[in-house]
């Protein structure tokens, strides 16, 4: 009862700390600034001081106080302190030596989290989202939390809307899929409302900020979601939490029963009974397991931060370790973002001469507001000066695959993907287009329409003028990067909006396996077509943003763990859907905001080290966690057996602390930080139980054998405890030996130091760890059971492997049956 009250009080303090201080807002009338002038510096200061800044609803990460509280006031720490009070109360202070491990865990946890916080805070400053505002008649770039209500913001394609706003000039299309779930692009003009959390798909506008900070639409949704739903944990953290909850529930009634058995049923004195009960409970508590996991994940985040990689969600480290499919875009990933115009091919030179074509393209470029890589390349080649003012401009859209400019009611020009624009007429030009695409060029069509641009384009309306060939240079490090993934068993899927043949040629030059297997995504009529194609093809061309999302969904439905890289607005939906999303910092704001990981150096070559870090962390956590579970499995089963058969619990808390230190604590933390790039398979909890069970059951068999033998040969309890301690240490070191295989220099040194450390402690610190000298009969027992240790461990291991193989065969058969039934 007292504990529950204390924990509720601490939780209240932590919650209070994590909330933003309440902002007092002064009554300031809305000001409708001119789009070209914006607010003055004085007006900005008035709104900032008056409580109208665009502050986030919560500070990033934990505060220092929260870090200390979360490491000190844990359920098991409180339980350890209670057990320590019990042994102090009966005068057996030496059996409170386990507190040393508890304080060490707290200290290490606090120091490591503070160190991680310092590193992440520095990196977060570098990646703080920024916006362009108009102030005192000038466009300035500032962090979005420095914007205030009534500011005039400039939004262009790829920008995420950071506060609710109303357009005062210009027009654009907005994608609200991140907040509404609808993927349609919505036209926005003067007077239209822009919702925070949506992003600009195309166009450019200036908008007055109306709702900022906690008042904005997206922040209201966030606050409401927090009331309804706790943040999602990774599979590993969910498993650990579940395990700890189960242990936490079972340990209390078991403790009462163990105390009753030791003091009442066996008639032992109070000190001996309390010491034995405390020892049994200490053995059941996985005191360093949760800490080890948190530290390993935190260390992984810090190491990634040192490599200029920002992790938004710590749980994605585990997902990275399990990734078996990586979806990539062509531009910015396989190739450099920068494009160059490689050539121009006039389709009807007699009607449209080079001079005439060049003039029209210049006018088109001058009229277009878009500032994407394609337009930059064309501006660089043709210049951006035009003599005519357009009637209307349609910015390029990822959904439509083209853009347009209208100069009069009977003269418009359209520029984009030839196969999309030409439709049924594509076969007329297929030969020349495919010839250019086969060289890896991005081929775009420039055409005329003798009218204004309609909502739905008809191929018969087009008068083709010229083909423009653009090319991105393949990144120098791309081939090595993709070879790494092939070696690691990670399949690559290239998903692009460009021509499938052109993308295939680029993928081949980047050494992507099966790059010759390509398909045009317009061939897909149903979701079933997509699911079937994901198994057959590697390269997908003419993919729409909505299809990218469906591709990821299909892969996930097929049992794959999917990572997605992207940098553009057209990648946002798929990034949001992927198990782990990675954005390039140089890409769009929206892509960076929705992604789990942001590569601050925007280099795809960083991906192998990012994936390797994920695998290193999870592999080592699994390996080290299995060491902790050996003790827990043994302690729980032994406690139940001693209850059922009214046997004395053989070891003390001090003896268990000695064994745990050299067979679990030290090796667990060291092994958790080693390199390990093996891909993860299976679920976390079953994996560690399979690893730990042979060691735990070996301990159980040998200790029960020692207890029975000591009872038969009338060896006293102190000697029995010493023999059991030595047996537990022997088996524990054998388990560590197996975890260290294959050996490297560090593991050899670790193994030698562990053996020496335990031997020195057992010989020279007997009193501290409540060990005693043993007689001849005890030595004989020690030798006999010591010789049995390795064969028993091997036997349990083989039994486990046999049962696991049977289970996997059964699971595989059931999966085949279900898959077959699903097809039918």
Short mmCIF file of N, CA, C and O in Angstrom, two decimals, residues 700-779:
data_model
loop_
_atom_site.label_atom_id
_atom_site.label_comp_id
_atom_site.label_asym_id
_atom_site.label_seq_id
_atom_site.Cartn_x
_atom_site.Cartn_y
_atom_site.Cartn_z
N UNK A 700 19.36 -26.25 -12.11
CA UNK A 700 18.31 -26.89 -11.31
C UNK A 700 18.64 -28.34 -11.00
O UNK A 700 18.57 -28.78 -9.85
N UNK A 701 19.03 -29.09 -12.03
CA UNK A 701 19.35 -30.52 -11.85
C UNK A 701 20.52 -30.70 -10.89
O UNK A 701 20.47 -31.52 -9.97
N UNK A 702 21.57 -29.92 -11.10
CA UNK A 702 22.78 -30.08 -10.27
C UNK A 702 22.53 -29.64 -8.83
O UNK A 702 22.96 -30.32 -7.88
N UNK A 703 21.84 -28.52 -8.63
CA UNK A 703 21.58 -28.02 -7.27
C UNK A 703 20.66 -28.99 -6.52
O UNK A 703 20.87 -29.27 -5.33
N UNK A 704 19.62 -29.49 -7.21
CA UNK A 704 18.75 -30.48 -6.56
C UNK A 704 19.53 -31.73 -6.19
O UNK A 704 19.34 -32.32 -5.11
N UNK A 705 20.46 -32.12 -7.07
CA UNK A 705 21.32 -33.27 -6.77
C UNK A 705 22.18 -33.02 -5.54
O UNK A 705 22.34 -33.90 -4.68
N UNK A 706 22.72 -31.81 -5.44
CA UNK A 706 23.54 -31.45 -4.28
C UNK A 706 22.69 -31.45 -3.00
O UNK A 706 23.12 -31.98 -1.96
N UNK A 707 21.49 -30.87 -3.07
CA UNK A 707 20.61 -30.81 -1.89
C UNK A 707 20.28 -32.23 -1.40
O UNK A 707 20.39 -32.54 -0.19
N UNK A 708 19.90 -33.10 -2.32
CA UNK A 708 19.55 -34.49 -1.95
C UNK A 708 20.76 -35.21 -1.37
O UNK A 708 20.68 -35.90 -0.34
N UNK A 709 21.92 -35.05 -2.03
CA UNK A 709 23.15 -35.73 -1.57
C UNK A 709 23.56 -35.24 -0.18
O UNK A 709 23.95 -36.03 0.68
N UNK A 710 23.47 -33.91 0.03
CA UNK A 710 23.83 -33.35 1.34
C UNK A 710 22.88 -33.84 2.43
O UNK A 710 23.29 -34.07 3.58
N UNK A 711 21.60 -34.00 2.07
CA UNK A 711 20.62 -34.51 3.03
C UNK A 711 20.95 -35.97 3.38
O UNK A 711 20.92 -36.37 4.55
N UNK A 712 21.29 -36.77 2.36
CA UNK A 712 21.62 -38.21 2.57
C UNK A 712 22.90 -38.35 3.39
O UNK A 712 22.96 -39.16 4.33
N UNK A 713 23.92 -37.58 3.05
CA UNK A 713 25.22 -37.72 3.72
C UNK A 713 25.37 -36.79 4.93
O UNK A 713 26.46 -36.68 5.51
N UNK A 714 24.26 -36.14 5.30
CA UNK A 714 24.23 -35.29 6.50
C UNK A 714 25.33 -34.22 6.50
O UNK A 714 26.02 -34.01 7.50
N UNK A 715 25.48 -33.57 5.37
CA UNK A 715 26.41 -32.44 5.25
C UNK A 715 25.64 -31.18 5.65
O UNK A 715 24.51 -30.95 5.22
N UNK A 716 26.26 -30.34 6.51
CA UNK A 716 25.49 -29.20 7.05
C UNK A 716 25.15 -28.16 5.97
O UNK A 716 25.72 -28.14 4.89
N UNK A 717 24.19 -27.28 6.32
CA UNK A 717 23.62 -26.35 5.35
C UNK A 717 24.62 -25.34 4.82
O UNK A 717 24.55 -24.92 3.67
N UNK A 718 25.59 -24.92 5.68
CA UNK A 718 26.57 -23.93 5.23
C UNK A 718 27.46 -24.50 4.13
O UNK A 718 27.76 -23.83 3.13
N UNK A 719 27.90 -25.77 4.32
CA UNK A 719 28.71 -26.42 3.28
C UNK A 719 27.87 -26.65 2.02
O UNK A 719 28.37 -26.49 0.90
N UNK A 720 26.61 -27.07 2.22
CA UNK A 720 25.73 -27.26 1.07
C UNK A 720 25.60 -25.96 0.27
O UNK A 720 25.64 -25.96 -0.96
N UNK A 721 25.44 -24.82 0.97
CA UNK A 721 25.34 -23.53 0.29
C UNK A 721 26.59 -23.20 -0.49
O UNK A 721 26.52 -22.68 -1.62
N UNK A 722 27.76 -23.52 0.09
CA UNK A 722 29.03 -23.26 -0.60
C UNK A 722 29.15 -24.12 -1.85
O UNK A 722 29.56 -23.63 -2.93
N UNK A 723 28.80 -25.43 -1.74
CA UNK A 723 28.88 -26.32 -2.91
C UNK A 723 27.94 -25.81 -4.01
O UNK A 723 28.31 -25.75 -5.19
N UNK A 724 26.71 -25.47 -3.62
CA UNK A 724 25.74 -24.97 -4.61
C UNK A 724 26.23 -23.69 -5.28
O UNK A 724 26.07 -23.50 -6.49
N UNK A 725 26.85 -22.82 -4.50
CA UNK A 725 27.39 -21.57 -5.06
C UNK A 725 28.46 -21.86 -6.11
O UNK A 725 28.46 -21.26 -7.20
N UNK A 726 29.35 -22.78 -5.79
CA UNK A 726 30.42 -23.14 -6.73
C UNK A 726 29.84 -23.81 -7.98
O UNK A 726 30.32 -23.57 -9.10
N UNK A 727 28.78 -24.62 -7.80
CA UNK A 727 28.15 -25.26 -8.96
C UNK A 727 27.48 -24.21 -9.85
O UNK A 727 27.58 -24.27 -11.08
N UNK A 728 26.79 -23.27 -9.23
CA UNK A 728 26.13 -22.21 -9.99
C UNK A 728 27.15 -21.38 -10.76
O UNK A 728 26.92 -20.99 -11.92
N UNK A 729 28.27 -21.11 -10.12
CA UNK A 729 29.34 -20.34 -10.79
C UNK A 729 29.91 -21.11 -11.97
O UNK A 729 30.15 -20.55 -13.04
N UNK A 730 30.13 -22.43 -11.78
CA UNK A 730 30.68 -23.27 -12.85
C UNK A 730 29.75 -23.28 -14.06
O UNK A 730 30.19 -23.05 -15.20
N UNK A 731 28.46 -23.54 -13.81
CA UNK A 731 27.50 -23.57 -14.92
C UNK A 731 27.37 -22.17 -15.55
O UNK A 731 27.31 -22.04 -16.78
N UNK A 732 27.37 -21.14 -14.71
CA UNK A 732 27.27 -19.77 -15.22
C UNK A 732 28.42 -19.42 -16.14
O UNK A 732 28.23 -18.82 -17.20
N UNK A 733 29.64 -19.83 -15.75
CA UNK A 733 30.81 -19.56 -16.60
C UNK A 733 30.77 -20.38 -17.89
O UNK A 733 31.24 -19.92 -18.94
N UNK A 734 30.17 -21.58 -17.82
CA UNK A 734 29.99 -22.38 -19.04
C UNK A 734 29.03 -21.69 -20.00
O UNK A 734 29.25 -21.66 -21.22
N UNK A 735 27.96 -21.11 -19.44
CA UNK A 735 26.99 -20.38 -20.27
C UNK A 735 27.65 -19.15 -20.89
O UNK A 735 27.44 -18.85 -22.07
N UNK A 736 28.46 -18.45 -20.12
CA UNK A 736 29.20 -17.29 -20.65
C UNK A 736 30.15 -17.73 -21.75
O UNK A 736 30.27 -17.07 -22.79
N UNK A 737 30.81 -18.88 -21.53
CA UNK A 737 31.73 -19.43 -22.55
C UNK A 737 30.98 -19.65 -23.87
O UNK A 737 31.49 -19.30 -24.94
N UNK A 738 29.77 -20.19 -23.80
CA UNK A 738 29.01 -20.44 -25.02
C UNK A 738 28.57 -19.12 -25.66
O UNK A 738 28.52 -19.01 -26.90
N UNK A 739 28.26 -18.12 -24.83
CA UNK A 739 27.88 -16.81 -25.37
C UNK A 739 29.06 -16.11 -26.04
O UNK A 739 28.88 -15.31 -26.96
N UNK A 740 30.27 -16.43 -25.59
CA UNK A 740 31.49 -15.80 -26.14
C UNK A 740 31.98 -16.47 -27.41
O UNK A 740 32.85 -15.93 -28.10
N UNK A 741 31.48 -17.67 -27.69
CA UNK A 741 31.94 -18.41 -28.87
C UNK A 741 31.32 -17.81 -30.14
O UNK A 741 30.12 -17.54 -30.16
N UNK A 742 32.09 -17.59 -31.22
CA UNK A 742 33.53 -17.78 -31.36
C UNK A 742 34.32 -16.67 -30.63
O UNK A 742 33.87 -15.53 -30.61
N UNK A 743 35.47 -17.05 -30.08
CA UNK A 743 36.25 -16.13 -29.27
C UNK A 743 37.01 -15.13 -30.12
O UNK A 743 37.48 -15.44 -31.21
N UNK A 744 37.10 -13.90 -29.61
CA UNK A 744 38.05 -12.92 -30.12
C UNK A 744 38.92 -12.50 -28.92
O UNK A 744 38.75 -13.03 -27.82
N UNK A 745 39.83 -11.57 -29.12
CA UNK A 745 40.76 -11.19 -28.05
C UNK A 745 40.01 -10.66 -26.83
O UNK A 745 40.31 -11.05 -25.69
N UNK A 746 39.02 -9.79 -27.06
CA UNK A 746 38.28 -9.21 -25.94
C UNK A 746 37.57 -10.30 -25.14
O UNK A 746 37.59 -10.30 -23.90
N UNK A 747 36.95 -11.25 -25.82
CA UNK A 747 36.21 -12.30 -25.13
C UNK A 747 37.14 -13.24 -24.37
O UNK A 747 36.79 -13.74 -23.30
N UNK A 748 38.32 -13.50 -24.94
CA UNK A 748 39.31 -14.34 -24.24
C UNK A 748 39.74 -13.66 -22.93
O UNK A 748 39.79 -14.30 -21.87
N UNK A 749 40.04 -12.36 -23.03
CA UNK A 749 40.45 -11.61 -21.83
C UNK A 749 39.32 -11.60 -20.81
O UNK A 749 39.54 -11.80 -19.61
N UNK A 750 38.08 -11.36 -21.30
CA UNK A 750 36.91 -11.33 -20.42
C UNK A 750 36.76 -12.66 -19.68
O UNK A 750 36.57 -12.69 -18.46
N UNK A 751 36.88 -13.78 -20.41
CA UNK A 751 36.68 -15.10 -19.81
C UNK A 751 37.73 -15.38 -18.74
O UNK A 751 37.42 -15.90 -17.66
N UNK A 752 38.98 -15.03 -19.04
CA UNK A 752 40.07 -15.26 -18.08
C UNK A 752 39.85 -14.42 -16.82
O UNK A 752 39.97 -14.92 -15.69
N UNK A 753 39.49 -13.14 -16.99
CA UNK A 753 39.28 -12.25 -15.84
C UNK A 753 38.08 -12.69 -15.00
O UNK A 753 38.11 -12.58 -13.77
N UNK A 754 37.05 -13.19 -15.63
CA UNK A 754 35.88 -13.67 -14.89
C UNK A 754 36.24 -14.86 -14.00
O UNK A 754 35.88 -14.93 -12.82
N UNK A 755 36.98 -15.81 -14.58
CA UNK A 755 37.39 -17.00 -13.82
C UNK A 755 38.31 -16.61 -12.66
O UNK A 755 38.13 -17.07 -11.52
N UNK A 756 39.28 -15.73 -12.96
CA UNK A 756 40.21 -15.30 -11.91
C UNK A 756 39.48 -14.49 -10.84
O UNK A 756 39.72 -14.67 -9.64
N UNK A 757 38.59 -13.60 -11.29
CA UNK A 757 37.86 -12.75 -10.35
C UNK A 757 37.01 -13.55 -9.39
O UNK A 757 37.00 -13.29 -8.18
N UNK A 758 36.32 -14.56 -9.93
CA UNK A 758 35.49 -15.39 -9.06
C UNK A 758 36.37 -16.20 -8.09
O UNK A 758 36.05 -16.30 -6.89
N UNK A 759 37.46 -16.76 -8.60
CA UNK A 759 38.34 -17.58 -7.76
C UNK A 759 38.92 -16.75 -6.61
O UNK A 759 38.92 -17.18 -5.45
N UNK A 760 39.40 -15.55 -6.92
CA UNK A 760 39.97 -14.68 -5.89
C UNK A 760 38.90 -14.31 -4.85
O UNK A 760 39.15 -14.35 -3.64
N UNK A 761 37.70 -13.95 -5.32
CA UNK A 761 36.62 -13.57 -4.40
C UNK A 761 36.21 -14.74 -3.50
O UNK A 761 36.00 -14.58 -2.29
N UNK A 762 36.12 -15.93 -4.10
CA UNK A 762 35.69 -17.11 -3.34
C UNK A 762 36.75 -17.52 -2.30
O UNK A 762 36.41 -18.02 -1.22
N UNK A 763 38.03 -17.30 -2.62
CA UNK A 763 39.11 -17.70 -1.71
C UNK A 763 39.39 -16.67 -0.62
O UNK A 763 39.61 -17.02 0.54
N UNK A 764 39.36 -15.38 -0.99
CA UNK A 764 39.82 -14.35 -0.06
C UNK A 764 38.70 -13.48 0.53
O UNK A 764 38.96 -12.67 1.41
N UNK A 765 37.49 -13.62 0.01
CA UNK A 765 36.36 -12.83 0.54
C UNK A 765 35.23 -13.75 1.01
O UNK A 765 34.05 -13.47 0.80
N UNK A 766 35.63 -14.84 1.66
CA UNK A 766 34.65 -15.85 2.09
C UNK A 766 33.61 -15.26 3.03
O UNK A 766 32.41 -15.50 2.88
N UNK A 767 34.07 -14.52 4.01
CA UNK A 767 33.14 -13.98 5.00
C UNK A 767 32.12 -13.02 4.38
O UNK A 767 30.93 -13.05 4.73
N UNK A 768 32.60 -12.17 3.46
CA UNK A 768 31.71 -11.21 2.82
C UNK A 768 30.59 -11.91 2.06
O UNK A 768 29.43 -11.48 2.09
N UNK A 769 30.94 -13.03 1.41
CA UNK A 769 29.95 -13.73 0.59
C UNK A 769 29.40 -14.99 1.28
O UNK A 769 28.84 -15.86 0.62
N UNK A 770 29.56 -15.06 2.58
CA UNK A 770 29.02 -16.16 3.44
C UNK A 770 29.40 -17.55 2.93
O UNK A 770 28.59 -18.48 2.95
N UNK A 771 30.64 -17.70 2.45
CA UNK A 771 31.14 -19.02 2.05
C UNK A 771 31.88 -19.65 3.22
O UNK A 771 32.35 -18.96 4.13
N UNK A 772 32.03 -20.97 3.18
CA UNK A 772 32.71 -21.68 4.27
C UNK A 772 33.65 -22.74 3.71
O UNK A 772 33.52 -23.13 2.54
N UNK A 773 34.59 -23.21 4.52
CA UNK A 773 35.46 -24.31 4.09
C UNK A 773 34.64 -25.58 3.99
O UNK A 773 33.67 -25.79 4.75
N UNK A 774 35.02 -26.47 3.09
CA UNK A 774 34.26 -27.71 2.92
C UNK A 774 35.14 -28.91 3.27
O UNK A 774 36.36 -28.89 3.08
N UNK A 775 34.49 -29.98 3.76
CA UNK A 775 35.22 -31.19 4.16
C UNK A 775 35.41 -32.13 2.98
O UNK A 775 35.03 -31.81 1.84
N UNK A 776 35.97 -33.30 3.25
CA UNK A 776 36.31 -34.26 2.19
C UNK A 776 35.06 -34.72 1.43
O UNK A 776 35.06 -34.77 0.19
N UNK A 777 33.99 -35.08 2.19
CA UNK A 777 32.76 -35.53 1.51
C UNK A 777 32.21 -34.45 0.58
O UNK A 777 31.76 -34.73 -0.54
N UNK A 778 32.29 -33.20 1.04
CA UNK A 778 31.79 -32.08 0.23
C UNK A 778 32.63 -31.91 -1.03
O UNK A 778 32.11 -31.63 -2.12
N UNK A 779 33.95 -32.10 -0.88
CA UNK A 779 34.83 -31.97 -2.05
C UNK A 779 34.51 -33.04 -3.09
O UNK A 779 34.52 -32.79 -4.31
#
